[in-house]
Amino acid sequence: MSAPKASLAAEISRDSAAANKELPRRRTRKKLRIVLLALFLLIVAVALAGIWFVRRPWPQVSGVIHAVGLQAPVEVIRDRWAMPHIFAQNPHDLFFSQGYVHAQDRMWQLEFTRRIGNGSLCEILGPDAIEIDRLTRTLGMRRVAEADWAEMKGEDREALTAYAEGINSFLSANRGRLALEFRIFGVDPEPWSPLDSLVIVKLISWSLSENASIEVSRARIIGRAQESVAKQLLPPYSEGAPVIIPQELGSFKWLNKDLLTALKSTAGALGTAGPTQGSNNWIVSGKRTANGHPLLANDTHLDLFIPSIYYAIGLEGGGFHVAGYSLAGTPGVPIGHNEHIAWGITDLVADVEDMYVEKLDSDSEPARYEFRGEWLPLKIDTEVVKVKGAEPITLRVASTNHGPIVNQFIDRFKDSRPLSIAWSGERNPGLIESILLLNRSADWNEFRRALSFWDGPNINFGYADVDGNIGYQAAGRIPIRGSNDPGIMPVPGWTGEYEWKGLIPFDGLPNSFNPSRGFIVSANQKPVSADYPYPLGYEFADPFRATRLNDLLSVNNHVSIEDSEKMQGDTFHIAAEQLVPYLLAIKPADDVEAKTLDEIKAWDLRCDPDQVGAAIYQVWYRFLVQETVADELGPELTDEYMEFYWIHCPVMLNLVRDNNSRLFDDTRTPEIETRDDIAKRSFKDAVQWLTSHCGPNPHEWKWGRIHTLRFHHRPFGMVDVPVLSKLFNYGPIPAPGGDRFTLNATWFTWDDPDNPYKADGGTAQRIIIDLADWDRCVGVNSTGQVEHLFHPHRDDEITRWRELKYHPLAFSRKAIEEQKDSLLTITP
């Protein structure tokens, strides 16, 4: 028995030892499980906190909200694309609620845009934003808005007040739930003022007034080269008709070294980019549509941001029943329709700016300026700019009878000349009244009466109504100049010879009603022929988009919504059609060049992202322009000239008709170059560039590889901020369109040498209105309705926008209910 007992004792001893060893292991595993559980709970907590942090600013779109200042309950039905349809019982509550939903979805956009217009970006961005603040303070957008507000006394004042009350009602109830950008920059927004809305109007008006930079460039080109070169490189718009200006530019004796120095500094202040806005609008009579009713299509071309400048909305109540695209920051609907009429807009591209060379009594602290032999007191405004992380900056803004002196803060006139800018669009006291009247107009006469108050951006309006009429009306404040001043160069301000003679009266602005051909095309082209009594401007947009639209519409007697959708997505390049034969005439120097030309031969002249021919053509064209003008202009002015894309393409189409044009000769070489020499040299440069950027195989040189698009956030798209820029921007993605000249426009300016074909702007929204049935109206925004990071409606329309897909813009209550996603009731 001793042996078994010993064995049992040994076994117990072994078990005891094993148990003693296992106990710490169990304790370790238990601690590990506890640690892992705690870590998991921490991760969950952080994730939930992150979700809460991100989702907290998202707008409440259902249930009930109590808003101080509202007079009666308001219903807000949002559809599946987050478009709110507001139902109110009076005009005050209608615009109050429009302000409220704009603030819900776009409060940071509202805040940032008003800061641009008010000149207060430095307060949140620091000294780097001083140039933007300096320009808007010099232009005096806030000061002039105050003058406009004092002049407004009717329903427009009431609408702006109600709109501001709606924004402020949202702010007072959501101070701790604002967009992430407010927390990142530590911004506690001040209450919204009607003046903020007026400042935004002026900012938009300024962005559509683009002649000053061309005036500056023309003068600098004359100073660098000669007048004959400037006339060739910056000619007037012409469609084969005589131009509406004197034949000669005149003798500019004051174009001396001091003025050229001033012009260079002014170019830095105003920017040197060429025309950057555009749009397409066509209106087709029922005689030429598939269903016998008029059809209106409109897509506006602007810089592309996230969120878009446009905000889809429907407004009903208080005498209004309107739907379409609004502008965040203002009441009403500038693009859309009501129960009776529809309207769309494009930039008129009229000349509403002039530069004046001034004579002052001092180079350092001037107090007077000369005008017609007298010394008059300068108007002096003092602006104090708050700067984050630095001392405030005091600006002394001096103005003459022409306008503010725009180069005064750059060089203090040392070795320079002061330049003032006259801008007819600075005053807009009638614009909001015009929009409100437009939104309620029932026929052509009421439509024109509404636009007679329009004093904002100079705009082409397209029109259609339920009675089958179509029309066109130009609107805005366009100056009348003397016969000695075509408005194309800076002119002496002290002589009094070049003063404006007033503004073109509304009844003198171009208009058309029910034209015999049955359709109207507006694509920023010159709106009138040479016999028009009032010159509207010197440069207009290229004729290519208008030509393409005329070609497509003239052969179609059954235009439908589907046809218009295809037209809005069209990327056929008319300019390329005229230039490609000169490219194909080149004899290839090697196998790569031969394969490259084979791709051009196979190209159908469309600029879709998968097109190889589009990439080859665009790169070749860039070098073609550069090689043609570089010797005349020099590096700096060549880069500047390249940005005037609307201008130099028609110039090249004219130049290539003459193989021996003097401009093709490169004066930097002993040889005399011809068009064919420059075309071949440019082709070689293009092949080398594409090879280095896209690889050795020409078949892989697709347009979408180099023509990319990023939707820029403000401000994280203005400067590269690690992590945040990537988080808040969208893209890059292959840009869906061609360039400025294709109907589906996504343009570029070549200002980035590493990525010269990145898209800077394009189609900001699209809308197609069938007057047979308002509920058949369709549209798509370039981004989404909501600005909040990670919100499902922040970028949900981008894919549709890229793929030329649309969604309904419901109008009747029945159709709205069918598309309903949420219902919010706002009560007093």
Short mmCIF file of N, CA, C and O in Angstrom, two decimals, residues 264-376:
data_model
loop_
_atom_site.label_atom_id
_atom_site.label_comp_id
_atom_site.label_asym_id
_atom_site.label_seq_id
_atom_site.Cartn_x
_atom_site.Cartn_y
_atom_site.Cartn_z
N LYS A 264 1.46 97.01 -62.71
CA LYS A 264 1.96 95.72 -62.22
C LYS A 264 1.49 95.47 -60.80
O LYS A 264 1.04 94.38 -60.46
N SER A 265 1.57 96.50 -59.95
CA SER A 265 1.14 96.33 -58.57
C SER A 265 -0.38 96.15 -58.50
O SER A 265 -0.88 95.38 -57.69
N THR A 266 -1.10 96.83 -59.38
CA THR A 266 -2.55 96.70 -59.39
C THR A 266 -2.97 95.31 -59.85
O THR A 266 -3.94 94.75 -59.36
N ALA A 267 -2.22 94.76 -60.79
CA ALA A 267 -2.51 93.39 -61.22
C ALA A 267 -2.39 92.44 -60.04
O ALA A 267 -3.17 91.49 -59.91
N GLY A 268 -1.43 92.70 -59.16
CA GLY A 268 -1.31 91.86 -57.97
C GLY A 268 -2.47 92.03 -57.02
O GLY A 268 -2.88 91.08 -56.35
N ALA A 269 -3.02 93.24 -56.97
CA ALA A 269 -4.13 93.51 -56.06
C ALA A 269 -5.45 92.94 -56.57
O ALA A 269 -6.22 92.33 -55.82
N LEU A 270 -5.72 93.15 -57.86
CA LEU A 270 -7.01 92.73 -58.43
C LEU A 270 -6.99 91.29 -58.91
O LEU A 270 -8.04 90.70 -59.12
N GLY A 271 -5.80 90.75 -59.11
CA GLY A 271 -5.71 89.43 -59.72
C GLY A 271 -5.61 89.59 -61.23
O GLY A 271 -6.08 90.57 -61.81
N THR A 272 -5.00 88.61 -61.89
CA THR A 272 -4.79 88.71 -63.33
C THR A 272 -5.56 87.65 -64.10
O THR A 272 -5.41 87.54 -65.30
N ALA A 273 -6.37 86.87 -63.43
CA ALA A 273 -7.10 85.82 -64.13
C ALA A 273 -8.06 86.43 -65.12
O ALA A 273 -8.64 87.48 -64.90
N GLY A 274 -8.22 85.75 -66.24
CA GLY A 274 -9.18 86.18 -67.24
C GLY A 274 -10.59 85.87 -66.78
O GLY A 274 -10.82 85.51 -65.63
N PRO A 275 -11.56 86.00 -67.68
CA PRO A 275 -12.95 85.72 -67.32
C PRO A 275 -13.09 84.33 -66.73
O PRO A 275 -12.70 83.34 -67.33
N THR A 276 -13.64 84.25 -65.52
CA THR A 276 -13.71 82.97 -64.82
C THR A 276 -15.13 82.48 -64.60
O THR A 276 -15.33 81.45 -63.98
N GLN A 277 -16.10 83.22 -65.09
CA GLN A 277 -17.48 82.81 -64.90
C GLN A 277 -18.12 82.60 -66.27
O GLN A 277 -17.66 83.14 -67.26
N GLY A 278 -19.17 81.85 -66.30
CA GLY A 278 -19.89 81.63 -67.55
C GLY A 278 -21.25 81.05 -67.25
O GLY A 278 -21.71 81.13 -66.12
N SER A 279 -21.88 80.47 -68.24
CA SER A 279 -23.15 79.77 -68.03
C SER A 279 -23.77 79.45 -69.39
O SER A 279 -23.45 80.08 -70.40
N ASN A 280 -24.66 78.48 -69.39
CA ASN A 280 -25.48 78.16 -70.56
C ASN A 280 -26.95 78.30 -70.19
O ASN A 280 -27.36 77.94 -69.08
N ASN A 281 -27.72 78.83 -71.12
CA ASN A 281 -29.17 78.93 -70.93
C ASN A 281 -29.81 78.86 -72.32
O ASN A 281 -29.41 79.60 -73.22
N TRP A 282 -30.72 77.94 -72.48
CA TRP A 282 -31.48 77.93 -73.73
C TRP A 282 -32.96 77.76 -73.43
O TRP A 282 -33.35 77.09 -72.47
N ILE A 283 -33.76 78.44 -74.24
CA ILE A 283 -35.21 78.43 -74.08
C ILE A 283 -35.80 78.06 -75.43
O ILE A 283 -35.48 78.68 -76.45
N VAL A 284 -36.64 77.04 -75.45
CA VAL A 284 -37.18 76.51 -76.69
C VAL A 284 -38.69 76.66 -76.69
O VAL A 284 -39.37 76.29 -75.72
N SER A 285 -39.22 77.22 -77.78
CA SER A 285 -40.65 77.38 -77.93
C SER A 285 -41.34 76.03 -78.07
O SER A 285 -40.73 75.05 -78.52
N GLY A 286 -42.61 75.98 -77.69
CA GLY A 286 -43.37 74.75 -77.84
C GLY A 286 -43.47 74.27 -79.27
O GLY A 286 -43.73 73.08 -79.52
N LYS A 287 -43.22 75.16 -80.23
CA LYS A 287 -43.25 74.76 -81.64
C LYS A 287 -42.11 73.81 -81.97
O LYS A 287 -42.16 73.12 -83.00
N ARG A 288 -41.09 73.78 -81.11
CA ARG A 288 -39.92 72.96 -81.40
C ARG A 288 -39.63 71.94 -80.30
O ARG A 288 -38.53 71.39 -80.23
N THR A 289 -40.60 71.69 -79.39
CA THR A 289 -40.40 70.72 -78.33
C THR A 289 -41.24 69.48 -78.56
O THR A 289 -42.20 69.49 -79.36
N ALA A 290 -40.91 68.42 -77.86
CA ALA A 290 -41.59 67.14 -78.06
C ALA A 290 -43.04 67.17 -77.61
O ALA A 290 -43.89 66.48 -78.16
N ASN A 291 -43.35 67.98 -76.57
CA ASN A 291 -44.70 67.98 -76.03
C ASN A 291 -45.50 69.24 -76.35
O ASN A 291 -46.60 69.42 -75.86
N GLY A 292 -44.93 70.14 -77.15
CA GLY A 292 -45.66 71.33 -77.55
C GLY A 292 -45.67 72.45 -76.54
O GLY A 292 -46.35 73.47 -76.74
N HIS A 293 -44.89 72.34 -75.47
CA HIS A 293 -44.79 73.38 -74.45
C HIS A 293 -43.34 73.86 -74.36
O HIS A 293 -42.41 73.10 -74.65
N PRO A 294 -43.13 75.10 -73.94
CA PRO A 294 -41.75 75.60 -73.84
C PRO A 294 -40.91 74.78 -72.87
O PRO A 294 -41.43 74.14 -71.94
N LEU A 295 -39.61 74.84 -73.09
CA LEU A 295 -38.64 74.16 -72.23
C LEU A 295 -37.49 75.13 -71.98
O LEU A 295 -37.03 75.80 -72.91
N LEU A 296 -37.04 75.21 -70.73
CA LEU A 296 -35.93 76.07 -70.36
C LEU A 296 -34.86 75.25 -69.65
O LEU A 296 -35.18 74.48 -68.73
N ALA A 297 -33.61 75.40 -70.08
CA ALA A 297 -32.49 74.69 -69.45
C ALA A 297 -31.42 75.70 -69.07
O ALA A 297 -31.12 76.63 -69.83
N ASN A 298 -30.84 75.54 -67.90
CA ASN A 298 -29.86 76.50 -67.39
C ASN A 298 -28.80 75.77 -66.56
O ASN A 298 -29.13 74.98 -65.69
N ASP A 299 -27.54 75.99 -66.89
CA ASP A 299 -26.44 75.55 -66.02
C ASP A 299 -25.45 76.69 -65.90
O ASP A 299 -25.03 77.27 -66.88
N THR A 300 -25.14 77.04 -64.66
CA THR A 300 -24.26 78.17 -64.38
C THR A 300 -22.84 77.69 -64.11
O THR A 300 -22.64 76.66 -63.46
N HIS A 301 -21.86 78.45 -64.58
CA HIS A 301 -20.45 78.05 -64.49
C HIS A 301 -19.72 78.99 -63.55
O HIS A 301 -19.57 80.18 -63.82
N LEU A 302 -19.27 78.43 -62.43
CA LEU A 302 -18.62 79.22 -61.39
C LEU A 302 -17.45 78.41 -60.80
O LEU A 302 -17.26 77.24 -61.16
N ASP A 303 -16.70 79.04 -59.91
CA ASP A 303 -15.70 78.29 -59.16
C ASP A 303 -16.41 77.21 -58.35
O ASP A 303 -17.51 77.43 -57.83
N LEU A 304 -15.77 76.05 -58.24
CA LEU A 304 -16.42 74.91 -57.60
C LEU A 304 -15.89 74.73 -56.18
O LEU A 304 -14.70 74.49 -55.96
N PHE A 305 -16.80 74.87 -55.23
CA PHE A 305 -16.47 74.70 -53.81
C PHE A 305 -17.37 73.63 -53.22
O PHE A 305 -18.35 73.19 -53.82
N ILE A 306 -17.00 73.21 -52.02
CA ILE A 306 -17.89 72.34 -51.25
C ILE A 306 -18.18 73.04 -49.93
O ILE A 306 -17.26 73.33 -49.18
N PRO A 307 -19.41 73.45 -49.67
CA PRO A 307 -20.59 73.19 -50.49
C PRO A 307 -20.69 74.14 -51.68
O PRO A 307 -19.99 75.16 -51.73
N SER A 308 -21.59 73.81 -52.60
CA SER A 308 -21.84 74.66 -53.76
C SER A 308 -22.37 76.02 -53.32
O SER A 308 -22.93 76.17 -52.23
N ILE A 309 -22.21 77.01 -54.17
CA ILE A 309 -22.77 78.32 -53.88
C ILE A 309 -24.30 78.27 -53.92
O ILE A 309 -24.97 79.08 -53.29
N TYR A 310 -24.86 77.27 -54.62
CA TYR A 310 -26.31 77.18 -54.77
C TYR A 310 -26.94 76.24 -53.75
O TYR A 310 -26.31 75.28 -53.28
N TYR A 311 -28.20 76.52 -53.47
CA TYR A 311 -28.96 75.75 -52.48
C TYR A 311 -30.37 75.59 -53.02
O TYR A 311 -31.10 76.58 -53.19
N ALA A 312 -30.76 74.35 -53.33
CA ALA A 312 -32.09 74.09 -53.87
C ALA A 312 -33.16 74.30 -52.80
O ALA A 312 -32.98 73.89 -51.65
N ILE A 313 -34.28 74.93 -53.18
CA ILE A 313 -35.31 75.25 -52.19
C ILE A 313 -36.65 75.50 -52.87
O ILE A 313 -36.70 75.89 -54.04
N GLY A 314 -37.72 75.25 -52.14
CA GLY A 314 -39.06 75.61 -52.57
C GLY A 314 -39.70 76.50 -51.52
O GLY A 314 -39.56 76.24 -50.32
N LEU A 315 -40.37 77.55 -51.96
CA LEU A 315 -41.00 78.51 -51.05
C LEU A 315 -42.47 78.66 -51.42
O LEU A 315 -42.79 78.96 -52.58
N GLU A 316 -43.35 78.49 -50.43
CA GLU A 316 -44.78 78.67 -50.69
C GLU A 316 -45.43 79.35 -49.50
O GLU A 316 -45.28 78.92 -48.35
N GLY A 317 -46.17 80.42 -49.82
CA GLY A 317 -46.89 81.14 -48.77
C GLY A 317 -46.69 82.64 -48.88
O GLY A 317 -45.70 83.11 -49.44
N GLY A 318 -47.67 83.39 -48.40
CA GLY A 318 -47.54 84.84 -48.41
C GLY A 318 -47.49 85.43 -49.79
O GLY A 318 -46.85 86.47 -50.01
N GLY A 319 -48.18 84.80 -50.75
CA GLY A 319 -48.17 85.30 -52.12
C GLY A 319 -47.06 84.74 -52.98
O GLY A 319 -46.94 85.10 -54.16
N PHE A 320 -46.24 83.85 -52.44
CA PHE A 320 -45.14 83.24 -53.19
C PHE A 320 -45.38 81.75 -53.37
O PHE A 320 -45.87 81.07 -52.46
N HIS A 321 -45.07 81.25 -54.54
CA HIS A 321 -44.99 79.82 -54.78
C HIS A 321 -43.92 79.63 -55.85
O HIS A 321 -44.18 79.77 -57.06
N VAL A 322 -42.69 79.36 -55.40
CA VAL A 322 -41.53 79.36 -56.27
C VAL A 322 -40.59 78.24 -55.86
O VAL A 322 -40.54 77.84 -54.68
N ALA A 323 -39.84 77.72 -56.83
CA ALA A 323 -38.87 76.66 -56.55
C ALA A 323 -37.68 76.80 -57.49
O ALA A 323 -37.82 77.30 -58.61
N GLY A 324 -36.54 76.38 -57.03
CA GLY A 324 -35.33 76.44 -57.85
C GLY A 324 -34.09 76.50 -57.00
O GLY A 324 -34.01 75.86 -55.94
N TYR A 325 -33.12 77.30 -57.43
CA TYR A 325 -31.84 77.40 -56.72
C TYR A 325 -31.68 78.79 -56.12
O TYR A 325 -31.75 79.80 -56.82
N SER A 326 -31.47 78.80 -54.81
CA SER A 326 -31.23 80.05 -54.10
C SER A 326 -29.73 80.21 -53.86
O SER A 326 -28.94 79.28 -54.08
N LEU A 327 -29.36 81.40 -53.40
CA LEU A 327 -27.97 81.68 -53.03
C LEU A 327 -27.90 81.76 -51.51
O LEU A 327 -28.63 82.55 -50.90
N ALA A 328 -27.06 80.95 -50.91
CA ALA A 328 -26.92 80.99 -49.46
C ALA A 328 -26.49 82.38 -49.02
O ALA A 328 -25.45 82.88 -49.44
N GLY A 329 -27.30 83.01 -48.19
CA GLY A 329 -27.01 84.35 -47.72
C GLY A 329 -28.02 85.38 -48.15
O GLY A 329 -28.01 86.52 -47.66
N THR A 330 -28.93 85.01 -49.06
CA THR A 330 -29.93 85.96 -49.56
C THR A 330 -31.30 85.29 -49.65
O THR A 330 -31.40 84.09 -49.89
N PRO A 331 -32.38 86.08 -49.48
CA PRO A 331 -33.73 85.52 -49.60
C PRO A 331 -34.16 85.44 -51.06
O PRO A 331 -33.62 86.12 -51.93
N GLY A 332 -35.19 84.59 -51.31
CA GLY A 332 -35.73 84.48 -52.65
C GLY A 332 -35.03 83.42 -53.48
O GLY A 332 -34.14 82.70 -53.00
N VAL A 333 -35.44 83.32 -54.77
CA VAL A 333 -34.94 82.29 -55.69
C VAL A 333 -34.53 82.96 -57.00
O VAL A 333 -35.40 83.33 -57.79
N PRO A 334 -33.25 83.12 -57.27
CA PRO A 334 -32.82 83.78 -58.51
C PRO A 334 -32.84 82.89 -59.76
O PRO A 334 -32.75 83.40 -60.87
N ILE A 335 -32.91 81.56 -59.59
CA ILE A 335 -33.00 80.64 -60.73
C ILE A 335 -34.13 79.66 -60.46
O ILE A 335 -34.10 78.97 -59.43
N GLY A 336 -35.13 79.61 -61.33
CA GLY A 336 -36.20 78.65 -61.09
C GLY A 336 -37.50 79.01 -61.79
O GLY A 336 -37.51 79.53 -62.91
N HIS A 337 -38.62 78.79 -61.09
CA HIS A 337 -39.93 79.03 -61.69
C HIS A 337 -40.96 79.22 -60.59
O HIS A 337 -40.76 78.84 -59.43
N ASN A 338 -42.09 79.82 -60.97
CA ASN A 338 -43.26 79.84 -60.10
C ASN A 338 -44.40 79.13 -60.82
O ASN A 338 -44.14 78.27 -61.68
N GLU A 339 -45.63 79.46 -60.55
CA GLU A 339 -46.75 78.77 -61.19
C GLU A 339 -47.00 79.24 -62.62
O GLU A 339 -47.75 78.60 -63.36
N HIS A 340 -46.36 80.34 -63.03
CA HIS A 340 -46.68 80.96 -64.31
C HIS A 340 -45.49 81.04 -65.26
O HIS A 340 -45.65 80.88 -66.47
N ILE A 341 -44.30 81.33 -64.74
CA ILE A 341 -43.15 81.56 -65.60
C ILE A 341 -41.93 80.81 -65.07
O ILE A 341 -41.88 80.40 -63.91
N ALA A 342 -40.94 80.66 -65.95
CA ALA A 342 -39.64 80.09 -65.57
C ALA A 342 -38.55 81.02 -66.08
O ALA A 342 -38.74 81.74 -67.07
N TRP A 343 -37.40 81.01 -65.40
CA TRP A 343 -36.30 81.88 -65.81
C TRP A 343 -34.96 81.24 -65.47
O TRP A 343 -34.84 80.46 -64.54
N GLY A 344 -33.95 81.58 -66.28
CA GLY A 344 -32.59 81.15 -66.05
C GLY A 344 -31.64 82.31 -66.30
O GLY A 344 -32.04 83.34 -66.87
N ILE A 345 -30.39 82.17 -65.92
CA ILE A 345 -29.46 83.30 -65.99
C ILE A 345 -28.11 82.88 -66.57
O ILE A 345 -27.69 81.73 -66.44
N THR A 346 -27.46 83.85 -67.22
CA THR A 346 -26.05 83.72 -67.60
C THR A 346 -25.39 85.08 -67.40
O THR A 346 -26.06 86.11 -67.35
N ASP A 347 -24.08 85.07 -67.31
CA ASP A 347 -23.32 86.31 -67.15
C ASP A 347 -23.35 87.09 -68.47
O ASP A 347 -23.04 86.56 -69.53
N LEU A 348 -23.74 88.37 -68.38
CA LEU A 348 -23.78 89.23 -69.57
C LEU A 348 -22.38 89.59 -70.06
O LEU A 348 -22.19 89.91 -71.24
N VAL A 349 -21.39 89.55 -69.19
CA VAL A 349 -19.99 89.89 -69.51
C VAL A 349 -19.87 91.32 -70.05
O VAL A 349 -19.05 91.60 -70.91
N ALA A 350 -20.73 92.20 -69.58
CA ALA A 350 -20.63 93.61 -69.99
C ALA A 350 -19.45 94.27 -69.30
O ALA A 350 -18.97 93.82 -68.27
N ASP A 351 -19.00 95.37 -69.88
CA ASP A 351 -17.87 96.13 -69.32
C ASP A 351 -18.42 97.14 -68.33
O ASP A 351 -18.98 98.17 -68.72
N VAL A 352 -18.24 96.87 -67.04
CA VAL A 352 -18.79 97.74 -65.99
C VAL A 352 -17.69 98.30 -65.09
O VAL A 352 -17.98 98.85 -64.03
N GLU A 353 -16.43 98.18 -65.53
CA GLU A 353 -15.30 98.68 -64.74
C GLU A 353 -14.37 99.50 -65.63
O GLU A 353 -14.15 99.14 -66.79
N ASP A 354 -13.84 100.57 -65.09
CA ASP A 354 -12.82 101.34 -65.78
C ASP A 354 -11.75 101.76 -64.79
O ASP A 354 -12.04 102.06 -63.62
N MET A 355 -10.51 101.80 -65.26
CA MET A 355 -9.38 102.23 -64.45
C MET A 355 -9.01 103.66 -64.84
O MET A 355 -8.93 103.99 -66.03
N TYR A 356 -8.78 104.49 -63.83
CA TYR A 356 -8.38 105.89 -64.05
C TYR A 356 -7.03 106.16 -63.41
O TYR A 356 -6.79 105.77 -62.25
N VAL A 357 -6.15 106.82 -64.16
CA VAL A 357 -4.88 107.28 -63.62
C VAL A 357 -5.13 108.63 -62.95
O VAL A 357 -5.65 109.55 -63.58
N GLU A 358 -4.79 108.74 -61.68
CA GLU A 358 -5.10 109.95 -60.92
C GLU A 358 -3.85 110.78 -60.64
O GLU A 358 -2.72 110.27 -60.64
N LYS A 359 -4.07 112.09 -60.42
CA LYS A 359 -3.01 112.98 -59.94
C LYS A 359 -3.35 113.40 -58.52
O LYS A 359 -4.43 113.94 -58.27
N LEU A 360 -2.43 113.12 -57.60
CA LEU A 360 -2.63 113.45 -56.19
C LEU A 360 -1.61 114.51 -55.76
O LEU A 360 -0.60 114.73 -56.43
N ASP A 361 -1.88 115.12 -54.63
CA ASP A 361 -1.00 116.18 -54.16
C ASP A 361 0.17 115.68 -53.32
O ASP A 361 1.02 116.46 -52.90
N SER A 362 0.24 114.36 -53.08
CA SER A 362 1.32 113.81 -52.27
C SER A 362 1.48 112.34 -52.58
O SER A 362 0.50 111.65 -52.91
N ASP A 363 2.72 111.84 -52.47
CA ASP A 363 2.97 110.42 -52.68
C ASP A 363 2.82 109.61 -51.40
O ASP A 363 2.68 108.39 -51.45
N SER A 364 2.84 110.28 -50.24
CA SER A 364 2.82 109.55 -48.97
C SER A 364 1.45 109.62 -48.29
O SER A 364 0.82 108.60 -48.05
N GLU A 365 0.99 110.82 -48.00
CA GLU A 365 -0.31 110.99 -47.35
C GLU A 365 -1.14 111.99 -48.15
O GLU A 365 -1.36 113.13 -47.72
N PRO A 366 -1.62 111.60 -49.31
CA PRO A 366 -2.36 112.55 -50.15
C PRO A 366 -3.68 112.97 -49.51
O PRO A 366 -4.32 112.19 -48.81
N ALA A 367 -4.07 114.21 -49.78
CA ALA A 367 -5.34 114.73 -49.28
C ALA A 367 -6.23 115.25 -50.40
O ALA A 367 -7.44 115.39 -50.21
N ARG A 368 -5.65 115.51 -51.57
CA ARG A 368 -6.43 116.08 -52.66
C ARG A 368 -6.07 115.38 -53.99
O ARG A 368 -5.00 114.79 -54.12
N TYR A 369 -6.97 115.51 -54.96
CA TYR A 369 -6.71 115.01 -56.30
C TYR A 369 -7.16 116.05 -57.32
O TYR A 369 -8.05 116.87 -57.04
N GLU A 370 -6.55 116.02 -58.48
CA GLU A 370 -6.88 117.00 -59.50
C GLU A 370 -7.99 116.49 -60.40
O GLU A 370 -8.00 115.32 -60.82
N PHE A 371 -8.93 117.39 -60.72
CA PHE A 371 -10.01 117.05 -61.65
C PHE A 371 -10.43 118.33 -62.37
O PHE A 371 -10.88 119.29 -61.74
N ARG A 372 -10.23 118.30 -63.70
CA ARG A 372 -10.60 119.45 -64.54
C ARG A 372 -10.01 120.76 -64.02
O ARG A 372 -10.69 121.79 -63.94
N GLY A 373 -8.74 120.70 -63.65
CA GLY A 373 -8.04 121.90 -63.25
C GLY A 373 -8.22 122.32 -61.82
O GLY A 373 -7.62 123.31 -61.37
N GLU A 374 -9.04 121.60 -61.06
CA GLU A 374 -9.26 121.92 -59.65
C GLU A 374 -8.69 120.81 -58.78
O GLU A 374 -8.62 119.66 -59.18
N TRP A 375 -8.31 121.21 -57.54
CA TRP A 375 -7.85 120.23 -56.57
C TRP A 375 -8.98 119.98 -55.57
O TRP A 375 -9.37 120.88 -54.83
N LEU A 376 -9.51 118.76 -55.61
CA LEU A 376 -10.66 118.39 -54.79
C LEU A 376 -10.21 117.50 -53.64
O LEU A 376 -9.22 116.74 -53.76
#
